[in-house]
Each structure stands twice: as C-alpha cells, then as structure tokens.
Amino acid sequence: MLDADFFRRWMTAAAASVDREADRLTALDSPIGDADHGSNMQRGFRAVRDALDKEPPATPGAVLTQAGRLLISTVGGASGPLYGTLLRRAGKTLGDAAEVDRRQLAEALRAGTDAVMRLGGAAPGDKTMIDALVPAVDALGDSFAAARDAAEEGAVATTPLQARKGRASYLGERSIGHQDPGATSSALLFAALLDASDTEAGHE
Amino acid sequence: MSDDTRVGIVLVSHSATVAESVAELAKGLAGSGSTVAVAPAGGSESGGLGTSAELISAAAASVDRGAGVAVLTDLGSAVLTVKALLAEGDELPEDTRLVDAPFVEGAVAAVVTASTGADLAAVEAAAAEAYTYRKV
C-alpha cells in the first residue's frame, strides 16, 4: 500500500528529476515553444517539494491536491494549470484514504488525465503531454515500471506528430520532427513514480 | 445604480504592458465618467512574460464589488490558469466568470457595458458579441 510519505517522496523525486532535466526540457521547448518549460517546471516542483517538506500532508490525496494547487500558482506557463489539474483531480479522486494501492492511483491519475484533456482540449495524437499520460496510466495497472516505459515511449512517439494544441500548433508542419516538451516532462513524472516505488521495495 | 454594484473587470495577458494598456484603452473609451473597476493582471510575478495565478487572484479581489467579476484573457496559459482557478472554487470571488471574447474589443465592450450598471450576464454577452464584428 502507498501512504502519504510515498506520495511525498514521489513529488520530491519528481522535483529532483525536473531539476536534472530542466535544460533538456527548455531545449526541447526552444524550436517549437517559448523556451521556458524547464525553468517553469523547476520553479513549480521546487515550490511543491519545499511545501511538502515543511508541512507534510497526512493523506495521499492531500499530498497531490496541495502539489496541484502549488503548480497552478507557481509555474507561470500553461504547464502550471495542466499539471496542477492532473495532480489536484487525482488527489481529490483519492479522497481521505490513509493508504491507497497502485490500481487506485491509476484510476485517480486517469481521472486527472481526463480533466487535463477537458481543460486544454487536447486528445491523444495532438503532440501534447496527453500522449505520454494516457499510455502511462493504462500501463500503471500492470506495474510502475510498465507505466514509466509507456510514458517514455509515448513521449518519443510525439516526434513525428504535427502539433494541434498550444503554441507549437501555430508552426503547423514545422512542429514535426521535435519531441514534445510536455510529453517529455510527463514521462519524468512517471520515472519519478518508479523511483519512489523502488525505495518502497517489499511493499509492492 | 451605485458604483458599489458594478461588475468588475480583470484583464489577463502574458504581458503586463498589454494588460495595462488595454485596461487604459477600455476605460478611456468608456468615458471620463466611468467608474468601473478594471484591473490588469499581466505577465509573471517577476515582471516577465507569462501568467501569474497570484496576480489574477489579487486583481479579481480588487475589482469585486459584489456584482460579479468578468475575466478576459489573451491566450494559452492565461486561459488555462483562469479555468484552473475557477475549478479550484475558492481562489476567485464568487460570481467570477471567464468571458469568451477577443481581448481588446471584448475588454472595451465589457467596460462600456459594465459602466452602464449592467449585470454580469449582460457584460459577458456584450464582450462575446465583439467576436461578431468583422473588419473586412
């Protein structure tokens, strides 16, 4: 079972991963975006990590809800409300349970992903974070490792797509040939989830 | 109708300068007698291009007179941030609405309409109607 501390470690691992990969995210965002995805995500997840360290919420749902709220208020780009909605809706779906299992987490993240699709209007194949999130959530029913792999494959598979949402969509065919930065950061989130579960060894 | 019951207007742009200038333009075109509360919420907190949830919340609170708040945005994260704040429930005053309207023309229509003492639905309708004005 996964408790509040597991979720806090997930967010801490995500913050560390975003820190490590910030330059790469910004580099991916340069040809087809406005070259701020790395620094925006870094600012958001640092705020999440610091807040959770200072005052750790008592339940898994509360960890994700607070993380989502902080991302909305601190990121400063479209990824703030999008990731914020993902985590907040997932947190609300988990409710007040003190512990949840992997399948419940998968259901909660599916609800979060659906909310992101409604908010941004993106569907699979539009070259957005949805292209990593949907396969990852599908695979999370199997294992954390499968979810990480599916997210990474989904992110890589955005390269040949033409963007249909967000700033990159203004570029039309010129958006083809670049991996989507949002799908890439979504893959980091699922890699961090696997990291958190590895330190949980034996509980799964 | 007293000024206390007028609809407040918030203008959210990626650029602080754009938000401030459009606010100034809309107030100017509404006439010198207009006392509608219009607050720009442009750019990031550090003054760069972007969207700040904090600035939006503060702007909405500053124009709330109890008759509702109409929020107009430019694009991308400005739209998404306001939608996410509305979904949050307690970040914006009651009766705050994201108005689907072109930024400049919609802002002028919203401020002029609000200055007549119209309610939030009428302000929203006037701003949205700005989409129908063709230039060619």
JSON list of N, CA, C and O in Angstrom, two decimals, chain A residues 17-61:
[
{"chain": "A", "resi": 17, "resn": "SER", "atom": "N", "xyz": [14.17, 15.20, -10.49]},
{"chain": "A", "resi": 17, "resn": "SER", "atom": "CA", "xyz": [14.26, 14.84, -11.89]},
{"chain": "A", "resi": 17, "resn": "SER", "atom": "C", "xyz": [14.07, 16.06, -12.80]},
{"chain": "A", "resi": 17, "resn": "SER", "atom": "O", "xyz": [14.79, 16.23, -13.79]},
{"chain": "A", "resi": 18, "resn": "VAL", "atom": "N", "xyz": [13.13, 16.92, -12.44]},
{"chain": "A", "resi": 18, "resn": "VAL", "atom": "CA", "xyz": [12.92, 18.14, -13.22]},
{"chain": "A", "resi": 18, "resn": "VAL", "atom": "C", "xyz": [14.15, 19.05, -13.11]},
{"chain": "A", "resi": 18, "resn": "VAL", "atom": "O", "xyz": [14.57, 19.67, -14.09]},
{"chain": "A", "resi": 19, "resn": "ASP", "atom": "N", "xyz": [14.76, 19.10, -11.92]},
{"chain": "A", "resi": 19, "resn": "ASP", "atom": "CA", "xyz": [16.00, 19.87, -11.74]},
{"chain": "A", "resi": 19, "resn": "ASP", "atom": "C", "xyz": [17.09, 19.37, -12.69]},
{"chain": "A", "resi": 19, "resn": "ASP", "atom": "O", "xyz": [17.76, 20.15, -13.36]},
{"chain": "A", "resi": 20, "resn": "ARG", "atom": "N", "xyz": [17.25, 18.03, -12.71]},
{"chain": "A", "resi": 20, "resn": "ARG", "atom": "CA", "xyz": [18.29, 17.42, -13.55]},
{"chain": "A", "resi": 20, "resn": "ARG", "atom": "C", "xyz": [18.04, 17.68, -15.04]},
{"chain": "A", "resi": 20, "resn": "ARG", "atom": "O", "xyz": [18.96, 17.89, -15.81]},
{"chain": "A", "resi": 21, "resn": "GLU", "atom": "N", "xyz": [16.76, 17.61, -15.43]},
{"chain": "A", "resi": 21, "resn": "GLU", "atom": "CA", "xyz": [16.42, 17.64, -16.86]},
{"chain": "A", "resi": 21, "resn": "GLU", "atom": "C", "xyz": [15.93, 19.02, -17.33]},
{"chain": "A", "resi": 21, "resn": "GLU", "atom": "O", "xyz": [15.46, 19.14, -18.46]},
{"chain": "A", "resi": 22, "resn": "ALA", "atom": "N", "xyz": [16.03, 20.03, -16.48]},
{"chain": "A", "resi": 22, "resn": "ALA", "atom": "CA", "xyz": [15.45, 21.33, -16.83]},
{"chain": "A", "resi": 22, "resn": "ALA", "atom": "C", "xyz": [16.02, 21.88, -18.13]},
{"chain": "A", "resi": 22, "resn": "ALA", "atom": "O", "xyz": [15.27, 22.38, -18.99]},
{"chain": "A", "resi": 23, "resn": "ASP", "atom": "N", "xyz": [17.33, 21.77, -18.29]},
{"chain": "A", "resi": 23, "resn": "ASP", "atom": "CA", "xyz": [17.95, 22.31, -19.50]},
{"chain": "A", "resi": 23, "resn": "ASP", "atom": "C", "xyz": [17.44, 21.58, -20.75]},
{"chain": "A", "resi": 23, "resn": "ASP", "atom": "O", "xyz": [17.22, 22.20, -21.79]},
{"chain": "A", "resi": 24, "resn": "ARG", "atom": "N", "xyz": [17.28, 20.26, -20.61]},
{"chain": "A", "resi": 24, "resn": "ARG", "atom": "CA", "xyz": [16.79, 19.48, -21.74]},
{"chain": "A", "resi": 24, "resn": "ARG", "atom": "C", "xyz": [15.34, 19.87, -22.09]},
{"chain": "A", "resi": 24, "resn": "ARG", "atom": "O", "xyz": [14.99, 20.01, -23.26]},
{"chain": "A", "resi": 25, "resn": "LEU", "atom": "N", "xyz": [14.51, 20.05, -21.07]},
{"chain": "A", "resi": 25, "resn": "LEU", "atom": "CA", "xyz": [13.12, 20.44, -21.31]},
{"chain": "A", "resi": 25, "resn": "LEU", "atom": "C", "xyz": [13.05, 21.79, -22.01]},
{"chain": "A", "resi": 25, "resn": "LEU", "atom": "O", "xyz": [12.27, 21.99, -22.94]},
{"chain": "A", "resi": 26, "resn": "THR", "atom": "N", "xyz": [13.89, 22.71, -21.57]},
{"chain": "A", "resi": 26, "resn": "THR", "atom": "CA", "xyz": [13.90, 24.02, -22.19]},
{"chain": "A", "resi": 26, "resn": "THR", "atom": "C", "xyz": [14.43, 23.94, -23.62]},
{"chain": "A", "resi": 26, "resn": "THR", "atom": "O", "xyz": [13.92, 24.61, -24.52]},
{"chain": "A", "resi": 27, "resn": "ALA", "atom": "N", "xyz": [15.44, 23.08, -23.83]},
{"chain": "A", "resi": 27, "resn": "ALA", "atom": "CA", "xyz": [15.99, 22.92, -25.19]},
{"chain": "A", "resi": 27, "resn": "ALA", "atom": "C", "xyz": [14.92, 22.35, -26.13]},
{"chain": "A", "resi": 27, "resn": "ALA", "atom": "O", "xyz": [14.78, 22.79, -27.27]},
{"chain": "A", "resi": 28, "resn": "LEU", "atom": "N", "xyz": [14.13, 21.39, -25.63]},
{"chain": "A", "resi": 28, "resn": "LEU", "atom": "CA", "xyz": [13.05, 20.83, -26.46]},
{"chain": "A", "resi": 28, "resn": "LEU", "atom": "C", "xyz": [11.99, 21.89, -26.74]},
{"chain": "A", "resi": 28, "resn": "LEU", "atom": "O", "xyz": [11.33, 21.87, -27.78]},
{"chain": "A", "resi": 29, "resn": "ASP", "atom": "N", "xyz": [11.81, 22.81, -25.79]},
{"chain": "A", "resi": 29, "resn": "ASP", "atom": "CA", "xyz": [10.78, 23.84, -25.92]},
{"chain": "A", "resi": 29, "resn": "ASP", "atom": "C", "xyz": [11.24, 25.01, -26.79]},
{"chain": "A", "resi": 29, "resn": "ASP", "atom": "O", "xyz": [10.46, 25.89, -27.12]},
{"chain": "A", "resi": 30, "resn": "SER", "atom": "N", "xyz": [12.53, 25.02, -27.16]},
{"chain": "A", "resi": 30, "resn": "SER", "atom": "CA", "xyz": [13.04, 26.16, -27.93]},
{"chain": "A", "resi": 30, "resn": "SER", "atom": "C", "xyz": [12.58, 26.19, -29.38]},
{"chain": "A", "resi": 30, "resn": "SER", "atom": "O", "xyz": [12.11, 27.22, -29.84]},
{"chain": "A", "resi": 31, "resn": "PRO", "atom": "N", "xyz": [12.69, 25.04, -30.12]},
{"chain": "A", "resi": 31, "resn": "PRO", "atom": "CA", "xyz": [12.27, 25.13, -31.52]},
{"chain": "A", "resi": 31, "resn": "PRO", "atom": "C", "xyz": [10.77, 25.24, -31.71]},
{"chain": "A", "resi": 31, "resn": "PRO", "atom": "O", "xyz": [10.31, 25.81, -32.70]},
{"chain": "A", "resi": 32, "resn": "ILE", "atom": "N", "xyz": [9.96, 24.68, -30.82]},
{"chain": "A", "resi": 32, "resn": "ILE", "atom": "CA", "xyz": [8.51, 24.67, -31.07]},
{"chain": "A", "resi": 32, "resn": "ILE", "atom": "C", "xyz": [7.71, 25.38, -29.98]},
{"chain": "A", "resi": 32, "resn": "ILE", "atom": "O", "xyz": [6.49, 25.49, -30.07]},
{"chain": "A", "resi": 33, "resn": "GLY", "atom": "N", "xyz": [8.38, 25.89, -28.95]},
{"chain": "A", "resi": 33, "resn": "GLY", "atom": "CA", "xyz": [7.66, 26.58, -27.87]},
{"chain": "A", "resi": 33, "resn": "GLY", "atom": "C", "xyz": [8.33, 27.90, -27.56]},
{"chain": "A", "resi": 33, "resn": "GLY", "atom": "O", "xyz": [8.98, 28.48, -28.42]},
{"chain": "A", "resi": 34, "resn": "ASP", "atom": "N", "xyz": [8.20, 28.34, -26.30]},
{"chain": "A", "resi": 34, "resn": "ASP", "atom": "CA", "xyz": [8.80, 29.63, -25.96]},
{"chain": "A", "resi": 34, "resn": "ASP", "atom": "C", "xyz": [9.96, 29.47, -24.98]},
{"chain": "A", "resi": 34, "resn": "ASP", "atom": "O", "xyz": [10.29, 30.40, -24.25]},
{"chain": "A", "resi": 35, "resn": "ALA", "atom": "N", "xyz": [10.58, 28.28, -25.00]},
{"chain": "A", "resi": 35, "resn": "ALA", "atom": "CA", "xyz": [11.84, 28.05, -24.30]},
{"chain": "A", "resi": 35, "resn": "ALA", "atom": "C", "xyz": [11.79, 28.37, -22.81]},
{"chain": "A", "resi": 35, "resn": "ALA", "atom": "O", "xyz": [12.72, 28.93, -22.25]},
{"chain": "A", "resi": 36, "resn": "ASP", "atom": "N", "xyz": [10.66, 27.99, -22.17]},
{"chain": "A", "resi": 36, "resn": "ASP", "atom": "CA", "xyz": [10.60, 28.22, -20.73]},
{"chain": "A", "resi": 36, "resn": "ASP", "atom": "C", "xyz": [10.10, 26.99, -19.96]},
{"chain": "A", "resi": 36, "resn": "ASP", "atom": "O", "xyz": [9.88, 27.07, -18.75]},
{"chain": "A", "resi": 37, "resn": "HIS", "atom": "N", "xyz": [9.94, 25.86, -20.65]},
{"chain": "A", "resi": 37, "resn": "HIS", "atom": "CA", "xyz": [9.31, 24.71, -19.98]},
{"chain": "A", "resi": 37, "resn": "HIS", "atom": "C", "xyz": [10.17, 24.21, -18.81]},
{"chain": "A", "resi": 37, "resn": "HIS", "atom": "O", "xyz": [9.65, 23.92, -17.74]},
{"chain": "A", "resi": 38, "resn": "GLY", "atom": "N", "xyz": [11.48, 24.12, -19.02]},
{"chain": "A", "resi": 38, "resn": "GLY", "atom": "CA", "xyz": [12.36, 23.63, -17.96]},
{"chain": "A", "resi": 38, "resn": "GLY", "atom": "C", "xyz": [12.34, 24.52, -16.74]},
{"chain": "A", "resi": 38, "resn": "GLY", "atom": "O", "xyz": [12.13, 24.06, -15.61]},
{"chain": "A", "resi": 39, "resn": "SER", "atom": "N", "xyz": [12.53, 25.83, -16.95]},
{"chain": "A", "resi": 39, "resn": "SER", "atom": "CA", "xyz": [12.57, 26.75, -15.81]},
{"chain": "A", "resi": 39, "resn": "SER", "atom": "C", "xyz": [11.20, 26.86, -15.14]},
{"chain": "A", "resi": 39, "resn": "SER", "atom": "O", "xyz": [11.11, 26.95, -13.91]},
{"chain": "A", "resi": 40, "resn": "ASN", "atom": "N", "xyz": [10.13, 26.80, -15.93]},
{"chain": "A", "resi": 40, "resn": "ASN", "atom": "CA", "xyz": [8.79, 26.86, -15.33]},
{"chain": "A", "resi": 40, "resn": "ASN", "atom": "C", "xyz": [8.52, 25.65, -14.44]},
{"chain": "A", "resi": 40, "resn": "ASN", "atom": "O", "xyz": [8.04, 25.78, -13.31]},
{"chain": "A", "resi": 41, "resn": "MET", "atom": "N", "xyz": [8.86, 24.46, -14.97]},
{"chain": "A", "resi": 41, "resn": "MET", "atom": "CA", "xyz": [8.61, 23.23, -14.20]},
{"chain": "A", "resi": 41, "resn": "MET", "atom": "C", "xyz": [9.49, 23.19, -12.96]},
{"chain": "A", "resi": 41, "resn": "MET", "atom": "O", "xyz": [9.08, 22.70, -11.90]},
{"chain": "A", "resi": 42, "resn": "GLN", "atom": "N", "xyz": [10.71, 23.69, -13.12]},
{"chain": "A", "resi": 42, "resn": "GLN", "atom": "CA", "xyz": [11.65, 23.71, -12.00]},
{"chain": "A", "resi": 42, "resn": "GLN", "atom": "C", "xyz": [11.10, 24.59, -10.86]},
{"chain": "A", "resi": 42, "resn": "GLN", "atom": "O", "xyz": [11.10, 24.19, -9.70]},
{"chain": "A", "resi": 43, "resn": "ARG", "atom": "N", "xyz": [10.63, 25.76, -11.23]},
{"chain": "A", "resi": 43, "resn": "ARG", "atom": "CA", "xyz": [10.07, 26.67, -10.23]},
{"chain": "A", "resi": 43, "resn": "ARG", "atom": "C", "xyz": [8.88, 26.00, -9.52]},
{"chain": "A", "resi": 43, "resn": "ARG", "atom": "O", "xyz": [8.77, 26.04, -8.29]},
{"chain": "A", "resi": 44, "resn": "GLY", "atom": "N", "xyz": [8.01, 25.37, -10.30]},
{"chain": "A", "resi": 44, "resn": "GLY", "atom": "CA", "xyz": [6.81, 24.75, -9.74]},
{"chain": "A", "resi": 44, "resn": "GLY", "atom": "C", "xyz": [7.12, 23.59, -8.81]},
{"chain": "A", "resi": 44, "resn": "GLY", "atom": "O", "xyz": [6.62, 23.54, -7.68]},
{"chain": "A", "resi": 45, "resn": "PHE", "atom": "N", "xyz": [7.97, 22.67, -9.27]},
{"chain": "A", "resi": 45, "resn": "PHE", "atom": "CA", "xyz": [8.23, 21.48, -8.46]},
{"chain": "A", "resi": 45, "resn": "PHE", "atom": "C", "xyz": [9.12, 21.78, -7.26]},
{"chain": "A", "resi": 45, "resn": "PHE", "atom": "O", "xyz": [9.04, 21.10, -6.23]},
{"chain": "A", "resi": 46, "resn": "ARG", "atom": "N", "xyz": [9.96, 22.82, -7.36]},
{"chain": "A", "resi": 46, "resn": "ARG", "atom": "CA", "xyz": [10.72, 23.23, -6.17]},
{"chain": "A", "resi": 46, "resn": "ARG", "atom": "C", "xyz": [9.76, 23.74, -5.10]},
{"chain": "A", "resi": 46, "resn": "ARG", "atom": "O", "xyz": [9.91, 23.45, -3.91]},
{"chain": "A", "resi": 47, "resn": "ALA", "atom": "N", "xyz": [8.77, 24.51, -5.53]},
{"chain": "A", "resi": 47, "resn": "ALA", "atom": "CA", "xyz": [7.79, 25.03, -4.57]},
{"chain": "A", "resi": 47, "resn": "ALA", "atom": "C", "xyz": [7.01, 23.87, -3.93]},
{"chain": "A", "resi": 47, "resn": "ALA", "atom": "O", "xyz": [6.75, 23.88, -2.72]},
{"chain": "A", "resi": 48, "resn": "VAL", "atom": "N", "xyz": [6.69, 22.87, -4.75]},
{"chain": "A", "resi": 48, "resn": "VAL", "atom": "CA", "xyz": [5.97, 21.69, -4.24]},
{"chain": "A", "resi": 48, "resn": "VAL", "atom": "C", "xyz": [6.83, 20.96, -3.21]},
{"chain": "A", "resi": 48, "resn": "VAL", "atom": "O", "xyz": [6.39, 20.66, -2.09]},
{"chain": "A", "resi": 49, "resn": "ARG", "atom": "N", "xyz": [8.08, 20.69, -3.58]},
{"chain": "A", "resi": 49, "resn": "ARG", "atom": "CA", "xyz": [9.00, 19.97, -2.68]},
{"chain": "A", "resi": 49, "resn": "ARG", "atom": "C", "xyz": [9.16, 20.71, -1.35]},
{"chain": "A", "resi": 49, "resn": "ARG", "atom": "O", "xyz": [9.06, 20.11, -0.28]},
{"chain": "A", "resi": 50, "resn": "ASP", "atom": "N", "xyz": [9.40, 22.02, -1.44]},
{"chain": "A", "resi": 50, "resn": "ASP", "atom": "CA", "xyz": [9.63, 22.79, -0.21]},
{"chain": "A", "resi": 50, "resn": "ASP", "atom": "C", "xyz": [8.40, 22.79, 0.69]},
{"chain": "A", "resi": 50, "resn": "ASP", "atom": "O", "xyz": [8.51, 22.64, 1.91]},
{"chain": "A", "resi": 51, "resn": "ALA", "atom": "N", "xyz": [7.22, 22.94, 0.08]},
{"chain": "A", "resi": 51, "resn": "ALA", "atom": "CA", "xyz": [5.99, 22.99, 0.88]},
{"chain": "A", "resi": 51, "resn": "ALA", "atom": "C", "xyz": [5.72, 21.63, 1.54]},
{"chain": "A", "resi": 51, "resn": "ALA", "atom": "O", "xyz": [5.32, 21.57, 2.71]},
{"chain": "A", "resi": 52, "resn": "LEU", "atom": "N", "xyz": [5.96, 20.55, 0.80]},
{"chain": "A", "resi": 52, "resn": "LEU", "atom": "CA", "xyz": [5.68, 19.21, 1.35]},
{"chain": "A", "resi": 52, "resn": "LEU", "atom": "C", "xyz": [6.69, 18.86, 2.44]},
{"chain": "A", "resi": 52, "resn": "LEU", "atom": "O", "xyz": [6.36, 18.16, 3.40]},
{"chain": "A", "resi": 53, "resn": "ASP", "atom": "N", "xyz": [7.94, 19.34, 2.28]},
{"chain": "A", "resi": 53, "resn": "ASP", "atom": "CA", "xyz": [8.96, 19.10, 3.31]},
{"chain": "A", "resi": 53, "resn": "ASP", "atom": "C", "xyz": [8.60, 19.83, 4.60]},
{"chain": "A", "resi": 53, "resn": "ASP", "atom": "O", "xyz": [8.77, 19.32, 5.70]},
{"chain": "A", "resi": 54, "resn": "LYS", "atom": "N", "xyz": [8.12, 21.05, 4.43]},
{"chain": "A", "resi": 54, "resn": "LYS", "atom": "CA", "xyz": [7.86, 21.92, 5.56]},
{"chain": "A", "resi": 54, "resn": "LYS", "atom": "C", "xyz": [6.67, 21.41, 6.37]},
{"chain": "A", "resi": 54, "resn": "LYS", "atom": "O", "xyz": [6.70, 21.37, 7.59]},
{"chain": "A", "resi": 55, "resn": "GLU", "atom": "N", "xyz": [5.62, 21.06, 5.64]},
{"chain": "A", "resi": 55, "resn": "GLU", "atom": "CA", "xyz": [4.40, 20.61, 6.32]},
{"chain": "A", "resi": 55, "resn": "GLU", "atom": "C", "xyz": [3.77, 19.46, 5.55]},
{"chain": "A", "resi": 55, "resn": "GLU", "atom": "O", "xyz": [2.91, 19.68, 4.71]},
{"chain": "A", "resi": 56, "resn": "PRO", "atom": "N", "xyz": [4.24, 18.23, 5.81]},
{"chain": "A", "resi": 56, "resn": "PRO", "atom": "CA", "xyz": [3.76, 17.08, 5.03]},
{"chain": "A", "resi": 56, "resn": "PRO", "atom": "C", "xyz": [2.27, 16.81, 5.29]},
{"chain": "A", "resi": 56, "resn": "PRO", "atom": "O", "xyz": [1.88, 16.64, 6.45]},
{"chain": "A", "resi": 57, "resn": "PRO", "atom": "N", "xyz": [1.45, 16.80, 4.24]},
{"chain": "A", "resi": 57, "resn": "PRO", "atom": "CA", "xyz": [0.03, 16.48, 4.41]},
{"chain": "A", "resi": 57, "resn": "PRO", "atom": "C", "xyz": [-0.14, 15.04, 4.90]},
{"chain": "A", "resi": 57, "resn": "PRO", "atom": "O", "xyz": [0.73, 14.20, 4.71]},
{"chain": "A", "resi": 58, "resn": "ALA", "atom": "N", "xyz": [-1.30, 14.76, 5.49]},
{"chain": "A", "resi": 58, "resn": "ALA", "atom": "CA", "xyz": [-1.50, 13.48, 6.18]},
{"chain": "A", "resi": 58, "resn": "ALA", "atom": "C", "xyz": [-1.94, 12.34, 5.28]},
{"chain": "A", "resi": 58, "resn": "ALA", "atom": "O", "xyz": [-1.79, 11.17, 5.64]},
{"chain": "A", "resi": 59, "resn": "THR", "atom": "N", "xyz": [-2.49, 12.66, 4.10]},
{"chain": "A", "resi": 59, "resn": "THR", "atom": "CA", "xyz": [-3.01, 11.58, 3.24]},
{"chain": "A", "resi": 59, "resn": "THR", "atom": "C", "xyz": [-2.45, 11.70, 1.83]},
{"chain": "A", "resi": 59, "resn": "THR", "atom": "O", "xyz": [-2.04, 12.79, 1.41]},
{"chain": "A", "resi": 60, "resn": "PRO", "atom": "N", "xyz": [-2.46, 10.59, 1.08]},
{"chain": "A", "resi": 60, "resn": "PRO", "atom": "CA", "xyz": [-2.01, 10.65, -0.33]},
{"chain": "A", "resi": 60, "resn": "PRO", "atom": "C", "xyz": [-2.80, 11.69, -1.12]},
{"chain": "A", "resi": 60, "resn": "PRO", "atom": "O", "xyz": [-2.22, 12.47, -1.89]},
{"chain": "A", "resi": 61, "resn": "GLY", "atom": "N", "xyz": [-4.12, 11.72, -0.91]},
{"chain": "A", "resi": 61, "resn": "GLY", "atom": "CA", "xyz": [-4.95, 12.67, -1.64]},
{"chain": "A", "resi": 61, "resn": "GLY", "atom": "C", "xyz": [-4.55, 14.11, -1.35]},
{"chain": "A", "resi": 61, "resn": "GLY", "atom": "O", "xyz": [-4.48, 14.95, -2.25]}
]
